[in-house]
């Protein structure tokens, strides 16, 4: 178990919205739940993410149906030429408060 992970995930669009997300894989989700400690608002956990040449800080959010989900900002998707339905390679690490 570590506090940094690399994984592939498909980009999907939230129902009725313009927010794009990826679902954090189950084994990474389990590690985050064990390592994150107390959570902030909405049960979110602060993370740093790398997608291609882009690195940013955000949060993963719990979703009852999917486990943790990671929002992909439009600015990042444009910079990396990522579209809904694409599979992307991400590096994610916990950010300690």
XYZ file of C-alpha atoms in Angstrom:
97
model
C 0.000 0.000 0.000
C 1.301 3.460 -0.836
C -0.002 7.001 -0.957
C 0.552 7.255 -4.747
C -1.001 5.213 -7.552
C -1.002 4.985 -11.346
C -4.038 3.617 -13.156
C -6.026 3.709 -16.383
C -9.649 4.829 -16.370
C -12.370 5.848 -18.809
C -13.582 9.446 -18.848
C -17.356 9.753 -18.379
C -19.796 12.649 -18.209
C -22.065 13.218 -15.219
C -25.774 12.795 -15.973
C -27.346 16.035 -17.104
C -24.157 17.974 -16.560
C -20.959 19.129 -18.103
C -18.622 17.669 -15.464
C -16.319 14.884 -16.646
C -14.994 12.278 -14.218
C -13.035 9.066 -13.964
C -13.831 6.344 -11.467
C -10.984 5.445 -9.133
C -10.342 1.673 -9.398
C -11.460 -0.493 -6.463
C -8.000 -1.345 -5.101
C -6.961 2.333 -5.171
C -10.295 3.325 -3.630
C -9.667 0.863 -0.767
C -6.157 2.259 -0.161
C -7.440 5.848 -0.126
C -10.106 4.951 2.430
C -7.452 3.370 4.673
C -4.814 6.090 4.332
C -6.755 9.336 4.019
C -7.606 9.862 7.681
C -10.381 12.325 8.549
C -12.156 13.591 5.469
C -13.191 17.108 4.563
C -16.575 18.289 3.283
C -18.770 15.773 1.451
C -16.280 13.015 2.389
C -13.775 14.292 -0.164
C -10.042 13.564 -0.032
C -7.386 16.006 -1.314
C -5.159 14.629 -4.082
C -2.572 15.687 -6.618
C -3.110 14.302 -10.110
C -0.933 13.916 -13.202
C -2.437 13.411 -16.633
C 0.125 13.611 -19.414
C 2.162 16.786 -18.875
C -0.498 18.380 -16.637
C -0.391 18.257 -12.816
C -3.053 19.782 -10.576
C -4.585 19.515 -7.106
C -8.193 18.599 -6.583
C -10.247 16.160 -4.521
C -11.751 12.747 -5.084
C -15.365 12.452 -3.987
C -17.274 9.415 -2.720
C -20.051 8.186 -4.982
C -22.449 5.562 -3.615
C -22.556 3.622 -6.882
C -18.930 3.951 -8.003
C -16.676 4.539 -4.997
C -14.360 7.540 -5.312
C -14.642 9.631 -8.472
C -12.119 12.162 -9.758
C -13.287 15.276 -11.623
C -11.329 16.205 -14.748
C -11.446 19.955 -15.314
C -12.217 21.125 -18.828
C -8.927 23.074 -18.848
C -6.996 19.828 -18.239
C -9.027 17.873 -20.807
C -8.350 20.528 -23.441
C -4.623 20.748 -22.635
C -4.265 16.949 -22.884
C -6.768 16.516 -25.750
C -8.919 14.147 -23.690
C -12.570 13.501 -24.541
C -15.461 11.698 -22.877
C -15.067 7.971 -23.572
C -11.255 8.092 -23.771
C -9.142 5.848 -21.539
C -6.470 7.865 -19.781
C -3.433 7.059 -17.645
C -3.426 8.956 -14.350
C -1.051 9.267 -11.420
C -2.743 10.171 -8.172
C -1.242 10.856 -4.750
C -2.733 11.909 -1.450
C -2.132 15.467 -0.318
C -1.727 15.727 3.421
C -3.464 18.722 5.046
